[in-house]
Amino acid sequence: MTDKITVRAEAERLFAFFKASGAMAIDADLLQPADTLLDLYGEDIRARAYVTQDPNRGEMMLRPDFTVPVVQTHMEHGGEPARYTYLGEVFRKQQADSGRATEYLQVGYELFDREDPERADAEVFSLFNEVLSPLGLRPATGDIGILKAAVETLTTTDRRKGALMRHIWRPRRFRALLDRFTGRVEMDAARKALLDRVAADGAETVLDAGGPEIGLRSRDDVLARIAHLQADAAEPPISRSEAEVLDVILGLRETLPNAHQHLRDITVDLPGMAASVDRMARRMDALSTAGITVEDLPFEASFGRTTLEYYDGFVFGFVAEGRPDLPPVATGGRYDALTRVLGRGQEIPAVGGVIRPELVQQLREGLA
């Protein structure tokens, strides 16, 4: 196991690289207000956060990453454009006997720039590619914005599209919803039985026969939920052609230029995706200008769907091939919507990423 002093030295080297690239060093408190952060992080990190109670500040948590507190700081005090880098510990619970660290260092780089978001994507990716290049890692890219645009353009209700949007980061739940909304699977037996009873006797009668009210939901909440279930059951399924196109997108794994051509063809059937596909083309040009060989760059439309839920556009990662025991060495992406949430009426396009220096050090030792 690499010792902490050696890992700290590696982290300082990465930190110095980002500072030399024009980023301002920034830090964040170890203890963060839980009420703000728990609503912003994805389901995975919420379940893995270390939460405690402070007598004066209420519920607090050990920071599980830097991006949210850095965005908060920028939206309160930052100028434009702005580049930040940071180095420090983050804390996440791990599964029992996984052997993975619960406390580890992160080094990151965040860029806030509204002038040219695609060029900013390229800048961040190329910096990570440069500093990690000696390790021979496999890069991966994706675009959560493509999936969101595909869902938004479906011919179905806003409620169904909203449900799919909420579960983009949960592939199994997303697939189950899509199969139900397209009619590929039959309605859940318990739900069908409930709706049949409501259709025969009325919702009020069914509730009266259900016994005493328990839990936090009021009677009106339950009636409203039943009404939503009835309305959804009456909706026609998403068309087979749209569902098949969405399946193609979810399974798309190609080089970046080939993936772009596939998606360009798909816009014939889902024209609402055109703006996102155009952004992808501009990003590809910006990556090429930044010195990235885009012809060989992998693209997976589903990449990033199990990471942080605040990513809403370009996403990337660097992984060590042949080391499935290791998590990604670096990950990152665009999170414009997060700045809207934290900006109190203001927003700015933003993109960034993090590196785990202990993994970099392990791999460097393996190459020595």
CSV table of C-alpha atoms in Angstrom, one decimal, residues 1-357:
chain,number,residue,atom,x,y,z
A,1,MET,CA,0.0,0.0,0.0
A,2,THR,CA,1.4,3.4,-1.0
A,3,ASP,CA,2.1,5.5,2.1
A,4,LYS,CA,0.3,8.8,2.8
A,5,ILE,CA,3.5,10.9,2.5
A,6,THR,CA,4.2,9.5,-1.0
A,7,VAL,CA,0.6,10.1,-2.1
A,8,ARG,CA,0.7,13.6,-0.7
A,9,ALA,CA,3.8,14.3,-2.8
A,10,GLU,CA,2.0,13.0,-5.9
A,11,ALA,CA,-1.0,15.2,-5.1
A,12,GLU,CA,1.2,18.3,-4.7
A,13,ARG,CA,2.7,17.6,-8.2
A,14,LEU,CA,-0.7,17.4,-9.8
A,15,PHE,CA,-1.8,20.5,-7.8
A,16,ALA,CA,1.2,22.4,-9.1
A,17,PHE,CA,0.5,21.4,-12.7
A,18,PHE,CA,-3.0,22.9,-12.5
A,19,LYS,CA,-1.8,26.0,-10.8
A,20,ALA,CA,0.8,26.4,-13.6
A,21,SER,CA,-2.0,26.1,-16.1
A,22,GLY,CA,-3.6,29.2,-14.8
A,23,ALA,CA,-5.9,28.0,-12.0
A,24,MET,CA,-6.3,29.8,-8.6
A,25,ALA,CA,-5.9,27.6,-5.5
A,26,ILE,CA,-9.0,27.2,-3.5
A,27,ASP,CA,-10.1,25.2,-0.4
A,28,ALA,CA,-13.3,24.1,1.2
A,29,ASP,CA,-14.2,23.4,4.8
A,30,LEU,CA,-14.1,19.7,5.8
A,31,LEU,CA,-17.5,20.0,7.5
A,32,GLN,CA,-20.3,21.1,5.1
A,33,PRO,CA,-24.0,21.9,5.7
A,34,ALA,CA,-25.8,18.6,5.0
A,35,ASP,CA,-29.2,20.2,4.1
A,36,THR,CA,-27.7,21.9,1.1
A,37,LEU,CA,-25.4,19.1,-0.1
A,38,LEU,CA,-27.6,16.0,0.4
A,39,ASP,CA,-30.2,17.4,-2.0
A,40,LEU,CA,-27.5,18.1,-4.7
A,41,TYR,CA,-25.5,14.9,-4.7
A,42,GLY,CA,-26.7,11.7,-6.4
A,43,GLU,CA,-28.3,8.8,-4.6
A,44,ASP,CA,-24.9,6.9,-4.4
A,45,ILE,CA,-23.1,9.6,-2.6
A,46,ARG,CA,-26.0,10.5,-0.3
A,47,ALA,CA,-26.0,6.9,0.9
A,48,ARG,CA,-22.2,7.1,1.5
A,49,ALA,CA,-21.9,10.4,3.2
A,50,TYR,CA,-20.7,10.7,6.8
A,51,VAL,CA,-23.3,12.9,8.5
A,52,THR,CA,-23.2,14.2,12.0
A,53,GLN,CA,-25.1,16.7,14.2
A,54,ASP,CA,-23.7,20.0,15.4
A,55,PRO,CA,-25.4,21.8,18.3
A,56,ASN,CA,-25.2,25.2,16.6
A,57,ARG,CA,-25.0,24.5,12.9
A,58,GLY,CA,-27.4,21.5,12.7
A,59,GLU,CA,-26.8,18.5,10.5
A,60,MET,CA,-23.3,18.5,8.9
A,61,MET,CA,-21.4,16.2,6.7
A,62,LEU,CA,-17.8,15.5,5.9
A,63,ARG,CA,-17.3,16.7,2.4
A,64,PRO,CA,-17.7,13.9,-0.2
A,65,ASP,CA,-16.3,16.0,-3.0
A,66,PHE,CA,-15.1,19.6,-3.7
A,67,THR,CA,-17.3,20.7,-6.7
A,68,VAL,CA,-20.4,21.8,-4.8
A,69,PRO,CA,-18.5,23.9,-2.2
A,70,VAL,CA,-16.3,25.4,-5.0
A,71,VAL,CA,-19.4,26.3,-7.0
A,72,GLN,CA,-20.9,27.9,-3.9
A,73,THR,CA,-17.8,30.0,-3.4
A,74,HIS,CA,-17.6,31.0,-7.0
A,75,MET,CA,-21.3,32.1,-7.2
A,76,GLU,CA,-20.8,34.3,-4.2
A,77,HIS,CA,-17.4,35.8,-4.8
A,78,GLY,CA,-16.0,34.7,-8.2
A,79,GLY,CA,-15.3,36.8,-11.3
A,80,GLU,CA,-15.6,35.7,-14.9
A,81,PRO,CA,-13.9,33.7,-16.4
A,82,ALA,CA,-12.4,31.7,-13.4
A,83,ARG,CA,-10.2,28.7,-13.1
A,84,TYR,CA,-9.8,26.9,-9.7
A,85,THR,CA,-7.7,24.1,-8.5
A,86,TYR,CA,-7.8,22.3,-5.1
A,87,LEU,CA,-6.2,19.5,-3.1
A,88,GLY,CA,-7.7,17.9,0.0
A,89,GLU,CA,-9.3,14.9,1.6
A,90,VAL,CA,-12.8,13.7,0.8
A,91,PHE,CA,-14.8,11.1,2.7
A,92,ARG,CA,-17.2,8.4,1.5
A,93,LYS,CA,-18.4,5.2,3.1
A,94,GLN,CA,-17.6,2.0,1.2
A,95,GLN,CA,-19.2,-1.4,1.1
A,96,ALA,CA,-18.1,-3.8,3.7
A,97,ASP,CA,-14.9,-5.8,2.8
A,98,SER,CA,-14.5,-3.8,-0.4
A,99,GLY,CA,-11.0,-2.8,0.6
A,100,ARG,CA,-11.6,0.7,-0.8
A,101,ALA,CA,-10.5,3.8,1.1
A,102,THR,CA,-13.1,5.8,3.0
A,103,GLU,CA,-10.8,8.8,3.2
A,104,TYR,CA,-8.6,9.8,0.2
A,105,LEU,CA,-7.2,12.9,-1.6
A,106,GLN,CA,-8.6,14.6,-4.6
A,107,VAL,CA,-6.9,17.1,-6.8
A,108,GLY,CA,-9.3,19.0,-9.1
A,109,TYR,CA,-9.6,21.7,-11.7
A,110,GLU,CA,-12.8,23.7,-12.3
A,111,LEU,CA,-13.5,26.2,-15.1
A,112,PHE,CA,-16.3,28.8,-15.2
A,113,ASP,CA,-16.6,30.5,-18.6
A,114,ARG,CA,-19.7,31.5,-20.5
A,115,GLU,CA,-18.0,32.6,-23.7
A,116,ASP,CA,-17.3,29.2,-25.3
A,117,PRO,CA,-18.5,26.2,-23.3
A,118,GLU,CA,-17.2,23.7,-25.9
A,119,ARG,CA,-13.7,25.2,-25.9
A,120,ALA,CA,-13.9,25.0,-22.0
A,121,ASP,CA,-14.8,21.3,-22.2
A,122,ALA,CA,-11.8,20.8,-24.5
A,123,GLU,CA,-9.4,22.7,-22.2
A,124,VAL,CA,-10.3,20.7,-19.1
A,125,PHE,CA,-10.2,17.3,-20.9
A,126,SER,CA,-6.8,18.2,-22.6
A,127,LEU,CA,-5.2,19.2,-19.3
A,128,PHE,CA,-6.3,15.9,-17.7
A,129,ASN,CA,-5.1,14.0,-20.7
A,130,GLU,CA,-1.7,15.8,-20.6
A,131,VAL,CA,-1.0,15.3,-16.9
A,132,LEU,CA,-2.1,11.6,-17.0
A,133,SER,CA,-0.5,10.7,-20.3
A,134,PRO,CA,2.6,8.9,-18.8
A,135,LEU,CA,0.2,6.3,-17.3
A,136,GLY,CA,-1.2,5.0,-20.6
A,137,LEU,CA,-4.8,5.3,-19.3
A,138,ARG,CA,-7.8,4.7,-21.5
A,139,PRO,CA,-9.9,7.8,-21.9
A,140,ALA,CA,-13.7,7.7,-22.1
A,141,THR,CA,-16.1,10.4,-23.0
A,142,GLY,CA,-19.9,10.8,-23.1
A,143,ASP,CA,-22.6,13.4,-23.1
A,144,ILE,CA,-25.5,13.4,-20.5
A,145,GLY,CA,-27.0,16.3,-22.5
A,146,ILE,CA,-27.5,13.9,-25.5
A,147,LEU,CA,-29.6,11.6,-23.3
A,148,LYS,CA,-31.5,14.4,-21.8
A,149,ALA,CA,-32.3,15.9,-25.2
A,150,ALA,CA,-33.5,12.5,-26.4
A,151,VAL,CA,-35.9,12.1,-23.5
A,152,GLU,CA,-37.2,15.6,-23.9
A,153,THR,CA,-38.1,15.1,-27.5
A,154,LEU,CA,-40.1,11.9,-26.9
A,155,THR,CA,-43.8,12.1,-27.8
A,156,THR,CA,-45.2,11.5,-24.4
A,157,THR,CA,-46.4,13.3,-21.3
A,158,ASP,CA,-44.3,15.7,-19.3
A,159,ARG,CA,-44.8,13.5,-16.2
A,160,ARG,CA,-43.3,10.5,-18.0
A,161,LYS,CA,-40.4,12.5,-19.4
A,162,GLY,CA,-39.8,13.9,-15.9
A,163,ALA,CA,-39.7,10.4,-14.4
A,164,LEU,CA,-37.2,9.3,-17.0
A,165,MET,CA,-35.1,12.4,-16.4
A,166,ARG,CA,-34.9,11.7,-12.7
A,167,HIS,CA,-33.6,8.2,-13.3
A,168,ILE,CA,-31.1,8.8,-16.1
A,169,TRP,CA,-28.4,8.1,-13.4
A,170,ARG,CA,-30.0,4.9,-12.4
A,171,PRO,CA,-29.8,2.7,-15.5
A,172,ARG,CA,-31.9,-0.2,-14.1
A,173,ARG,CA,-34.7,2.0,-13.0
A,174,PHE,CA,-34.6,4.0,-16.2
A,175,ARG,CA,-34.8,0.8,-18.2
A,176,ALA,CA,-37.8,-0.4,-16.1
A,177,LEU,CA,-39.6,2.9,-16.7
A,178,LEU,CA,-38.9,2.9,-20.4
A,179,ASP,CA,-40.1,-0.7,-20.8
A,180,ARG,CA,-43.3,0.2,-18.9
A,181,PHE,CA,-43.9,3.4,-20.8
A,182,THR,CA,-43.4,1.7,-24.2
A,183,GLY,CA,-45.7,-1.3,-23.2
A,184,ARG,CA,-42.8,-3.8,-23.5
A,185,VAL,CA,-43.7,-5.2,-20.1
A,186,GLU,CA,-47.1,-5.5,-18.5
A,187,MET,CA,-48.2,-3.3,-15.7
A,188,ASP,CA,-47.1,-4.4,-12.2
A,189,ALA,CA,-49.7,-6.8,-10.8
A,190,ALA,CA,-50.2,-4.9,-7.6
A,191,ARG,CA,-50.7,-1.6,-9.5
A,192,LYS,CA,-53.1,-3.2,-11.9
A,193,ALA,CA,-55.2,-4.6,-9.0
A,194,LEU,CA,-55.3,-1.2,-7.3
A,195,LEU,CA,-56.4,0.5,-10.5
A,196,ASP,CA,-59.1,-2.1,-11.2
A,197,ARG,CA,-60.5,-1.7,-7.7
A,198,VAL,CA,-60.5,2.1,-8.0
A,199,ALA,CA,-62.2,1.8,-11.4
A,200,ALA,CA,-64.9,-0.4,-9.9
A,201,ASP,CA,-65.5,1.2,-6.5
A,202,GLY,CA,-63.9,4.7,-6.6
A,203,ALA,CA,-60.7,5.9,-4.9
A,204,GLU,CA,-62.5,7.2,-1.8
A,205,THR,CA,-64.1,3.8,-1.1
A,206,VAL,CA,-60.8,1.9,-1.7
A,207,LEU,CA,-59.1,4.2,0.8
A,208,ASP,CA,-61.9,3.8,3.4
A,209,ALA,CA,-61.5,0.1,3.2
A,210,GLY,CA,-57.8,0.2,3.6
A,211,GLY,CA,-57.7,0.7,7.4
A,212,PRO,CA,-56.3,3.6,9.5
A,213,GLU,CA,-54.0,6.2,7.9
A,214,ILE,CA,-50.4,5.9,8.8
A,215,GLY,CA,-47.2,7.5,7.5
A,216,LEU,CA,-46.5,11.1,6.5
A,217,ARG,CA,-48.7,11.2,3.4
A,218,SER,CA,-52.1,12.8,3.8
A,219,ARG,CA,-55.3,11.4,2.4
A,220,ASP,CA,-55.2,14.1,-0.3
A,221,ASP,CA,-51.6,13.1,-1.2
A,222,VAL,CA,-52.7,9.5,-1.7
A,223,LEU,CA,-55.7,10.4,-3.7
A,224,ALA,CA,-53.6,12.6,-5.9
A,225,ARG,CA,-51.1,9.8,-6.4
A,226,ILE,CA,-54.0,7.4,-7.4
A,227,ALA,CA,-55.2,10.0,-9.9
A,228,HIS,CA,-51.7,10.3,-11.4
A,229,LEU,CA,-51.6,6.5,-11.8
A,230,GLN,CA,-55.0,6.4,-13.5
A,231,ALA,CA,-53.9,9.2,-15.9
A,232,ASP,CA,-50.7,7.4,-16.8
A,233,ALA,CA,-52.4,4.1,-17.3
A,234,ALA,CA,-54.7,5.9,-19.8
A,235,GLU,CA,-51.9,7.3,-21.8
A,236,PRO,CA,-50.8,5.6,-25.1
A,237,PRO,CA,-47.4,4.0,-25.0
A,238,ILE,CA,-44.3,5.7,-26.3
A,239,SER,CA,-44.1,4.7,-30.0
A,240,ARG,CA,-42.0,1.7,-30.9
A,241,SER,CA,-39.9,3.8,-33.4
A,242,GLU,CA,-39.0,6.3,-30.7
A,243,ALA,CA,-38.2,3.6,-28.2
A,244,GLU,CA,-35.9,1.8,-30.7
A,245,VAL,CA,-34.1,5.1,-31.4
A,246,LEU,CA,-33.5,5.6,-27.7
A,247,ASP,CA,-32.2,2.0,-27.4
A,248,VAL,CA,-29.7,2.8,-30.2
A,249,ILE,CA,-28.5,5.9,-28.3
A,250,LEU,CA,-28.2,4.1,-25.0
A,251,GLY,CA,-26.1,1.3,-26.6
A,252,LEU,CA,-23.9,3.7,-28.7
A,253,ARG,CA,-20.2,3.0,-28.2
A,254,GLU,CA,-18.0,4.3,-31.0
A,255,THR,CA,-15.1,6.6,-31.8
A,256,LEU,CA,-16.2,10.2,-31.4
A,257,PRO,CA,-16.5,11.1,-35.1
A,258,ASN,CA,-18.5,7.9,-35.8
A,259,ALA,CA,-20.7,8.5,-32.8
A,260,HIS,CA,-21.4,12.0,-33.9
A,261,GLN,CA,-22.4,10.7,-37.4
A,262,HIS,CA,-24.8,8.1,-35.9
A,263,LEU,CA,-26.4,10.8,-33.7
A,264,ARG,CA,-26.7,13.2,-36.6
A,265,ASP,CA,-28.6,10.5,-38.5
A,266,ILE,CA,-30.9,10.0,-35.4
A,267,THR,CA,-31.9,13.6,-35.4
A,268,VAL,CA,-34.0,12.8,-38.5
A,269,ASP,CA,-36.3,10.8,-36.2
A,270,LEU,CA,-35.7,12.9,-33.0
A,271,PRO,CA,-35.2,16.5,-34.3
A,272,GLY,CA,-35.2,17.9,-30.7
A,273,MET,CA,-31.7,16.4,-30.3
A,274,ALA,CA,-30.2,18.6,-33.1
A,275,ALA,CA,-28.9,21.4,-30.7
A,276,SER,CA,-27.1,18.9,-28.5
A,277,VAL,CA,-25.6,17.1,-31.5
A,278,ASP,CA,-24.4,20.5,-32.8
A,279,ARG,CA,-22.7,21.2,-29.5
A,280,MET,CA,-21.1,17.8,-29.8
A,281,ALA,CA,-19.6,18.8,-33.2
A,282,ARG,CA,-18.3,22.1,-31.8
A,283,ARG,CA,-16.7,20.2,-28.9
A,284,MET,CA,-15.1,17.8,-31.3
A,285,ASP,CA,-13.6,20.6,-33.2
A,286,ALA,CA,-12.4,22.3,-30.0
A,287,LEU,CA,-10.8,19.0,-28.8
A,288,SER,CA,-9.0,18.7,-32.1
A,289,THR,CA,-7.7,22.3,-31.9
A,290,ALA,CA,-6.5,21.5,-28.3
A,291,GLY,CA,-4.3,18.6,-29.8
A,292,ILE,CA,-6.6,15.7,-29.0
A,293,THR,CA,-6.7,12.9,-31.7
A,294,VAL,CA,-10.5,12.8,-31.9
A,295,GLU,CA,-10.5,10.0,-34.5
A,296,ASP,CA,-9.4,7.6,-31.8
A,297,LEU,CA,-11.3,9.1,-28.8
A,298,PRO,CA,-13.9,6.7,-27.5
A,299,PHE,CA,-17.5,7.9,-27.0
A,300,GLU,CA,-20.2,6.1,-25.0
A,301,ALA,CA,-23.6,7.7,-24.8
A,302,SER,CA,-24.3,6.0,-21.5
A,303,PHE,CA,-20.9,6.9,-19.9
A,304,GLY,CA,-21.3,8.8,-16.6
A,305,ARG,CA,-24.8,7.6,-15.8
A,306,THR,CA,-23.7,6.1,-12.5
A,307,THR,CA,-21.6,9.0,-11.3
A,308,LEU,CA,-22.7,12.4,-9.8
A,309,GLU,CA,-26.2,13.5,-10.7
A,310,TYR,CA,-25.2,17.1,-11.2
A,311,TYR,CA,-23.4,16.4,-14.5
A,312,ASP,CA,-25.7,17.5,-17.4
A,313,GLY,CA,-23.4,17.7,-20.5
A,314,PHE,CA,-20.0,16.5,-21.5
A,315,VAL,CA,-18.5,13.8,-19.2
A,316,PHE,CA,-15.2,12.1,-19.3
A,317,GLY,CA,-13.0,9.6,-17.4
A,318,PHE,CA,-9.6,7.9,-17.4
A,319,VAL,CA,-9.3,4.3,-16.4
A,320,ALA,CA,-6.4,1.8,-16.1
A,321,GLU,CA,-7.0,-1.0,-18.5
A,322,GLY,CA,-6.2,-4.4,-17.0
A,323,ARG,CA,-7.0,-3.1,-13.5
A,324,PRO,CA,-10.7,-3.7,-13.0
A,325,ASP,CA,-10.0,-3.6,-9.2
A,326,LEU,CA,-9.3,0.1,-9.4
A,327,PRO,CA,-12.0,2.9,-9.7
A,328,PRO,CA,-11.5,5.5,-12.4
A,329,VAL,CA,-8.2,7.5,-11.9
A,330,ALA,CA,-10.0,10.7,-13.0
A,331,THR,CA,-13.5,11.7,-13.8
A,332,GLY,CA,-15.2,15.0,-14.8
A,333,GLY,CA,-17.9,16.7,-16.7
A,334,ARG,CA,-20.1,19.8,-17.3
A,335,TYR,CA,-22.5,20.9,-14.6
A,336,ASP,CA,-24.3,24.1,-15.8
A,337,ALA,CA,-27.5,23.3,-13.9
A,338,LEU,CA,-25.7,23.1,-10.6
A,339,THR,CA,-24.6,26.8,-10.9
A,340,ARG,CA,-28.3,27.7,-11.5
A,341,VAL,CA,-29.3,25.9,-8.3
A,342,LEU,CA,-26.5,27.5,-6.2
A,343,GLY,CA,-26.5,30.9,-7.9
A,344,ARG,CA,-29.7,32.3,-6.5
A,345,GLY,CA,-30.9,33.5,-9.8
A,346,GLN,CA,-27.5,33.7,-11.5
A,347,GLU,CA,-25.8,31.0,-13.6
A,348,ILE,CA,-22.6,30.4,-15.6
A,349,PRO,CA,-21.5,27.4,-17.7
A,350,ALA,CA,-19.0,25.3,-15.7
A,351,VAL,CA,-16.9,22.2,-16.3
A,352,GLY,CA,-14.3,20.4,-14.2
A,353,GLY,CA,-12.8,17.2,-13.0
A,354,VAL,CA,-10.9,15.4,-10.3
A,355,ILE,CA,-7.9,13.0,-10.0
A,356,ARG,CA,-7.2,10.5,-7.3
A,357,PRO,CA,-3.5,10.9,-6.7
